[in-house]
Amino acid sequence: MEVVILDEAQEIAKKGATLVAELVAKKPHSVLGLATGGTPVQLYKHLIALYQQGQISFNQVQSFNLDEYLGIASSNPLSYRHFMNSCFFEHIDVKLENTHLPDCSPANPREEGPRYEQQIKAAGGIDLQILGIGSNGHIGFNEPSSSLASRTRIKTLAQSTIEDNSKLLKPGEFQPHLAITMGIGTILEARRILLLALGEHKAEAVQAAIEGPVTAMCPASALQLHPHVTVVSDAAAASQLELADYYRWVYRENEELKKEYGNFYELDIYG
Ligand code: F6R
């Protein structure tokens, strides 16, 4: 796992945006896996700025979001469709029909997971999956105890997740307890994964994910099984990492090597 610890949230967003921009420049018809929540907002802002400066176009890109609440209308401001449209899609040249989220009010919720999986497959699979991490170690809405082989399906949110997410709601506002989420097995099929972590409340989960055992108790720890994961964290979220000094040193060394030899250790996996 490549672990990058940066001081400023802005630097983290920029690093993430650069990865996306490099991928889309190389493969204009890339398939991006996207996340909602507070963590990727600055990354989306950076990408919007790059688009406005004419440095990136999303007009051949397809996207698949990790998850969506179940049992609300997509027009509901709480829905992740609403979040993605207003935070990102409406400000770039992506074709809205190429942006996908699980349906939040499907006729048959049990069929929605397999349908979504089929759509991802038909698009050629995900080139780069962007992830946040829950304070309980979840990725997508794969809460602790989720099968590490799980596929897109309905999940009941953990109480701690409901509490974390309730901070974004007005008092008394309805909050769904069910979601449809890509499974851990689905996420692990992405060709490359970028996990972003911000803030001290993520420190325990980040440590468990990177340095702990691979266990369903910390769903993000399954990322240790993936050959091409980059974790970009601020110092607060990295504060419990035992090998933080080593990760910083490796990063500095690699930056030097890149100046001399270019990005030779970057796998050419996007073809
Ligand atoms: C969002 C998602 C979640 C969030 C996680 C962190 O689509 O799948 O796993 O990434 O809950 O949320 P924030 O970024 O709000 O701390």
Tab-separated table of C-alpha atoms and ligand atoms in Angstrom:
chain	number	residue	atom	x	y	z
A	1	MET	CA	0.000	0.000	0.000
A	2	GLU	CA	1.268	3.459	-0.819
A	3	VAL	CA	0.656	5.755	2.162
A	4	VAL	CA	0.973	9.494	1.586
A	5	ILE	CA	0.754	11.793	4.599
A	6	LEU	CA	0.269	15.456	3.741
A	7	ASP	CA	-0.191	18.438	6.015
A	8	GLU	CA	-2.903	20.417	4.288
A	9	ALA	CA	-6.389	19.238	3.281
A	10	GLN	CA	-5.901	21.285	0.097
A	11	GLU	CA	-2.744	19.339	-0.789
A	12	ILE	CA	-4.649	16.100	-0.309
A	13	ALA	CA	-7.431	17.212	-2.617
A	14	LYS	CA	-4.859	18.332	-5.177
A	15	LYS	CA	-2.982	15.033	-5.020
A	16	GLY	CA	-6.273	13.156	-5.552
A	17	ALA	CA	-7.337	15.446	-8.396
A	18	THR	CA	-3.955	14.982	-10.081
A	19	LEU	CA	-4.366	11.209	-10.002
A	20	VAL	CA	-7.822	11.475	-11.579
A	21	ALA	CA	-6.633	14.016	-14.168
A	22	GLU	CA	-3.633	11.849	-15.162
A	23	LEU	CA	-5.900	8.852	-15.586
A	24	VAL	CA	-8.490	10.712	-17.673
A	25	ALA	CA	-5.746	12.260	-19.846
A	26	LYS	CA	-4.385	8.764	-20.511
A	27	LYS	CA	-7.779	7.123	-20.922
A	28	PRO	CA	-10.529	9.647	-21.782
A	29	HIS	CA	-13.225	6.961	-21.508
A	30	SER	CA	-12.182	6.070	-17.946
A	31	VAL	CA	-14.636	4.574	-15.514
A	32	LEU	CA	-14.428	6.368	-12.172
A	33	GLY	CA	-15.738	5.010	-8.885
A	34	LEU	CA	-16.914	7.933	-6.765
A	35	ALA	CA	-17.727	8.560	-3.120
A	36	THR	CA	-19.931	11.073	-1.325
A	37	GLY	CA	-19.467	12.528	2.164
A	38	GLY	CA	-17.338	15.409	3.363
A	39	THR	CA	-13.951	13.931	2.472
A	40	PRO	CA	-13.957	14.138	-1.363
A	41	VAL	CA	-15.653	17.555	-1.637
A	42	GLN	CA	-12.391	19.491	-2.053
A	43	LEU	CA	-11.162	16.919	-4.558
A	44	TYR	CA	-14.289	17.511	-6.662
A	45	LYS	CA	-13.712	21.284	-6.382
A	46	HIS	CA	-10.170	20.832	-7.709
A	47	LEU	CA	-11.438	18.744	-10.610
A	48	ILE	CA	-14.062	21.387	-11.414
A	49	ALA	CA	-11.298	24.023	-11.451
A	50	LEU	CA	-9.174	21.851	-13.785
A	51	TYR	CA	-12.193	21.476	-16.078
A	52	GLN	CA	-12.827	25.232	-16.058
A	53	GLN	CA	-9.183	25.828	-16.967
A	54	GLY	CA	-9.594	23.460	-19.935
A	55	GLN	CA	-7.156	20.935	-18.475
A	56	ILE	CA	-9.557	18.013	-18.253
A	57	SER	CA	-12.712	16.847	-19.977
A	58	PHE	CA	-15.128	14.289	-18.593
A	59	ASN	CA	-17.244	13.982	-21.700
A	60	GLN	CA	-16.308	10.351	-22.321
A	61	VAL	CA	-16.030	9.398	-18.649
A	62	GLN	CA	-18.457	7.053	-16.940
A	63	SER	CA	-18.904	7.023	-13.184
A	64	PHE	CA	-20.306	4.668	-10.583
A	65	ASN	CA	-20.935	5.834	-7.044
A	66	LEU	CA	-20.292	3.520	-4.144
A	67	ASP	CA	-23.660	3.770	-2.504
A	68	GLU	CA	-27.052	5.384	-2.196
A	69	TYR	CA	-29.673	5.555	0.537
A	70	LEU	CA	-32.650	3.291	0.063
A	71	GLY	CA	-36.256	4.366	0.337
A	72	ILE	CA	-36.045	8.052	-0.588
A	73	ALA	CA	-36.647	9.840	-3.887
A	74	SER	CA	-33.552	10.733	-5.928
A	75	SER	CA	-34.822	14.341	-5.923
A	76	ASN	CA	-34.606	14.360	-2.099
A	77	PRO	CA	-31.703	16.672	-1.099
A	78	LEU	CA	-30.510	13.852	1.184
A	79	SER	CA	-29.932	11.499	-1.728
A	80	TYR	CA	-26.426	10.877	-2.939
A	81	ARG	CA	-27.662	11.509	-6.499
A	82	HIS	CA	-28.567	15.027	-5.383
A	83	PHE	CA	-25.195	15.418	-3.647
A	84	MET	CA	-23.219	14.284	-6.709
A	85	ASN	CA	-25.198	16.431	-9.149
A	86	SER	CA	-24.884	19.582	-7.077
A	87	CYS	CA	-21.308	19.062	-5.848
A	88	PHE	CA	-19.728	17.801	-9.029
A	89	PHE	CA	-21.666	16.654	-12.104
A	90	GLU	CA	-23.478	19.944	-12.779
A	91	HIS	CA	-20.166	21.796	-12.922
A	92	ILE	CA	-18.331	19.602	-15.439
A	93	ASP	CA	-18.987	18.254	-18.934
A	94	VAL	CA	-19.804	14.671	-17.917
A	95	LYS	CA	-22.930	13.296	-19.618
A	96	LEU	CA	-25.439	12.783	-16.816
A	97	GLU	CA	-26.590	9.509	-18.401
A	98	ASN	CA	-23.033	8.214	-17.931
A	99	THR	CA	-23.151	8.851	-14.175
A	100	HIS	CA	-24.520	5.958	-12.173
A	101	LEU	CA	-25.676	5.481	-8.608
A	102	PRO	CA	-27.719	2.625	-7.223
A	103	ASP	CA	-31.416	3.419	-7.579
A	104	CYS	CA	-32.736	4.684	-4.249
A	105	SER	CA	-36.309	3.586	-4.886
A	106	PRO	CA	-36.063	0.476	-7.079
A	107	ALA	CA	-39.195	-1.568	-7.827
A	108	ASN	CA	-37.379	-4.600	-6.430
A	109	PRO	CA	-34.566	-3.605	-4.043
A	110	ARG	CA	-33.142	-7.136	-4.031
A	111	GLU	CA	-32.536	-6.986	-7.770
A	112	GLU	CA	-30.820	-3.614	-7.617
A	113	GLY	CA	-27.430	-4.978	-6.484
A	114	PRO	CA	-27.016	-7.510	-9.318
A	115	ARG	CA	-28.308	-4.912	-11.807
A	116	TYR	CA	-25.704	-2.372	-10.661
A	117	GLU	CA	-22.930	-4.980	-10.791
A	118	GLN	CA	-23.974	-5.807	-14.354
A	119	GLN	CA	-23.786	-2.120	-15.327
A	120	ILE	CA	-20.254	-1.839	-13.902
A	121	LYS	CA	-19.208	-4.949	-15.805
A	122	ALA	CA	-20.759	-3.687	-19.053
A	123	ALA	CA	-18.771	-0.432	-18.670
A	124	GLY	CA	-15.550	-2.471	-18.516
A	125	GLY	CA	-14.993	-2.295	-14.738
A	126	ILE	CA	-13.799	0.587	-12.588
A	127	ASP	CA	-10.395	2.105	-13.393
A	128	LEU	CA	-10.030	4.200	-10.268
A	129	GLN	CA	-12.176	3.937	-7.150
A	130	ILE	CA	-12.177	6.897	-4.765
A	131	LEU	CA	-12.983	6.007	-1.168
A	132	GLY	CA	-13.487	7.761	2.135
A	133	ILE	CA	-13.364	5.789	5.372
A	134	GLY	CA	-15.892	5.695	8.194
A	135	SER	CA	-14.736	6.256	11.759
A	136	ASN	CA	-15.673	2.569	12.264
A	137	GLY	CA	-13.518	1.478	9.311
A	138	HIS	CA	-16.322	1.123	6.772
A	139	ILE	CA	-15.800	1.649	3.054
A	140	GLY	CA	-18.912	2.336	1.035
A	141	PHE	CA	-21.574	1.308	3.519
A	142	ASN	CA	-19.849	-1.979	4.260
A	143	GLU	CA	-20.099	-1.807	8.001
A	144	PRO	CA	-17.939	-3.898	10.357
A	145	SER	CA	-18.757	-7.622	10.003
A	146	SER	CA	-19.509	-7.238	6.266
A	147	SER	CA	-18.203	-10.154	4.237
A	148	LEU	CA	-14.884	-9.341	2.602
A	149	ALA	CA	-16.292	-11.044	-0.525
A	150	SER	CA	-19.573	-9.089	-0.498
A	151	ARG	CA	-21.176	-7.717	-3.673
A	152	THR	CA	-23.535	-4.763	-4.182
A	153	ARG	CA	-26.501	-5.262	-1.868
A	154	ILE	CA	-28.740	-3.722	0.773
A	155	LYS	CA	-27.073	-2.928	4.096
A	156	THR	CA	-28.406	-1.662	7.393
A	157	LEU	CA	-26.242	1.218	8.539
A	158	ALA	CA	-24.356	0.992	11.828
A	159	GLN	CA	-25.651	3.232	14.591
A	160	SER	CA	-22.303	5.041	14.662
A	161	THR	CA	-22.628	5.773	10.911
A	162	ILE	CA	-26.162	7.091	11.391
A	163	GLU	CA	-24.829	9.333	14.149
A	164	ASP	CA	-21.805	10.522	12.089
A	165	ASN	CA	-24.035	11.338	9.094
A	166	SER	CA	-26.762	12.979	11.189
A	167	LYS	CA	-24.436	15.985	11.623
A	168	LEU	CA	-25.336	16.972	8.068
A	169	LEU	CA	-29.087	16.954	8.770
A	170	LYS	CA	-31.455	19.549	10.112
A	171	PRO	CA	-32.998	18.634	13.485
A	172	GLY	CA	-35.913	16.221	13.051
A	173	GLU	CA	-35.104	15.495	9.398
A	174	PHE	CA	-35.800	11.896	8.263
A	175	GLN	CA	-32.653	9.805	8.054
A	176	PRO	CA	-32.635	6.515	6.168
A	177	HIS	CA	-31.164	3.492	7.949
A	178	LEU	CA	-30.814	1.375	4.805
A	179	ALA	CA	-28.535	1.807	1.828
A	180	ILE	CA	-27.478	-0.030	-1.300
A	181	THR	CA	-23.716	-0.266	-1.398
A	182	MET	CA	-21.052	-1.819	-3.586
A	183	GLY	CA	-19.645	-4.784	-1.705
A	184	ILE	CA	-16.063	-5.152	-0.547
A	185	GLY	CA	-15.536	-7.753	-3.287
A	186	THR	CA	-16.898	-5.237	-5.814
A	187	ILE	CA	-14.571	-2.477	-4.572
A	188	LEU	CA	-11.542	-4.784	-4.682
A	189	GLU	CA	-12.133	-5.358	-8.407
A	190	ALA	CA	-11.332	-1.707	-9.228
A	191	ARG	CA	-7.988	-1.498	-11.042
A	192	ARG	CA	-6.739	1.193	-8.723
A	193	ILE	CA	-7.988	2.542	-5.401
A	194	LEU	CA	-7.485	5.926	-3.777
A	195	LEU	CA	-8.578	6.226	-0.153
A	196	LEU	CA	-8.710	9.694	1.383
A	197	ALA	CA	-8.765	10.244	5.145
A	198	LEU	CA	-9.118	13.540	6.967
A	199	GLY	CA	-9.274	14.307	10.679
A	200	GLU	CA	-8.401	12.791	14.014
A	201	HIS	CA	-11.716	10.957	14.289
A	202	LYS	CA	-10.481	8.720	11.452
A	203	ALA	CA	-7.090	7.940	13.055
A	204	GLU	CA	-8.061	4.646	14.690
A	205	ALA	CA	-9.779	3.357	11.550
A	206	VAL	CA	-6.847	4.386	9.330
A	207	GLN	CA	-4.381	2.586	11.597
A	208	ALA	CA	-6.520	-0.569	11.646
A	209	ALA	CA	-7.027	-0.435	7.885
A	210	ILE	CA	-3.344	-0.094	6.988
A	211	GLU	CA	-1.512	-1.833	9.813
A	212	GLY	CA	-4.044	-4.089	11.493
A	213	PRO	CA	-5.051	-7.601	10.554
A	214	VAL	CA	-7.291	-8.148	7.533
A	215	THR	CA	-10.620	-8.545	9.241
A	216	ALA	CA	-14.315	-7.997	8.654
A	217	MET	CA	-14.243	-5.928	11.865
A	218	CYS	CA	-12.446	-3.238	9.838
A	219	PRO	CA	-13.787	-3.475	6.278
A	220	ALA	CA	-11.114	-1.074	4.956
A	221	SER	CA	-8.426	-3.560	6.026
A	222	ALA	CA	-9.504	-5.661	3.002
A	223	LEU	CA	-7.661	-3.075	0.893
A	224	GLN	CA	-4.420	-4.746	2.026
A	225	LEU	CA	-5.363	-7.518	-0.415
A	226	HIS	CA	-5.405	-5.112	-3.376
A	227	PRO	CA	-2.141	-4.578	-5.294
A	228	HIS	CA	-2.614	-0.915	-6.167
A	229	VAL	CA	-3.977	1.191	-3.318
A	230	THR	CA	-2.909	4.724	-2.429
A	231	VAL	CA	-3.999	6.146	0.915
A	232	VAL	CA	-3.731	9.915	1.166
A	233	SER	CA	-4.175	11.124	4.722
A	234	ASP	CA	-3.734	14.307	6.687
A	235	ALA	CA	-1.439	14.246	9.718
A	236	ALA	CA	-4.388	13.964	12.143
A	237	ALA	CA	-5.854	10.881	10.462
A	238	ALA	CA	-2.342	9.403	10.251
A	239	SER	CA	-1.534	10.157	13.893
A	240	GLN	CA	-1.893	6.559	15.102
A	241	LEU	CA	0.142	4.936	12.343
A	242	GLU	CA	3.051	3.005	13.814
A	243	LEU	CA	5.113	3.341	10.630
A	244	ALA	CA	4.228	6.981	9.861
A	245	ASP	CA	7.905	8.022	9.703
A	246	TYR	CA	8.637	5.193	7.305
A	247	TYR	CA	5.722	6.196	4.993
A	248	ARG	CA	6.919	9.816	4.996
A	249	TRP	CA	10.457	8.711	4.181
A	250	VAL	CA	9.325	6.410	1.354
A	251	TYR	CA	7.232	9.246	-0.086
A	252	ARG	CA	10.171	11.689	-0.048
A	253	GLU	CA	12.461	9.072	-1.612
A	254	ASN	CA	9.916	8.329	-4.338
A	255	GLU	CA	9.465	12.022	-5.123
A	256	GLU	CA	13.239	12.259	-5.674
A	257	LEU	CA	13.266	9.122	-7.834
A	258	LYS	CA	10.411	10.517	-9.908
A	259	LYS	CA	12.426	13.676	-10.658
A	260	GLU	CA	15.277	11.548	-11.900
A	261	TYR	CA	13.551	8.669	-13.663
A	262	GLY	CA	9.891	9.678	-14.092
A	263	ASN	CA	7.111	7.635	-12.633
A	264	PHE	CA	8.794	4.302	-13.449
A	265	TYR	CA	7.164	2.339	-10.661
A	266	GLU	CA	3.673	3.332	-11.719
A	267	LEU	CA	2.005	0.281	-13.258
A	268	ASP	CA	0.616	0.858	-16.708
A	269	ILE	CA	-2.713	-0.731	-15.956
A	270	TYR	CA	-5.125	1.504	-17.796
A	271	GLY	CA	-4.279	0.333	-21.321
B	1	F6R	C1	-19.755	7.671	0.898
B	1	F6R	C2	-19.284	6.450	1.540
B	1	F6R	C3	-18.763	6.422	2.945
B	1	F6R	C4	-17.928	7.653	3.322
B	1	F6R	C5	-17.486	7.588	4.777
B	1	F6R	C6	-16.728	8.817	5.207
B	1	F6R	O1	-20.208	7.426	-0.418
B	1	F6R	O2	-19.324	5.438	0.928
B	1	F6R	O3	-18.010	5.260	3.146
B	1	F6R	O4	-16.817	7.725	2.483
B	1	F6R	O5	-18.592	7.420	5.599
B	1	F6R	O6	-17.596	9.901	5.200
B	1	F6R	P1	-17.046	11.404	5.368
B	1	F6R	O7	-16.216	11.677	4.174
B	1	F6R	O8	-18.286	12.244	5.391
B	1	F6R	O9	-16.272	11.399	6.637
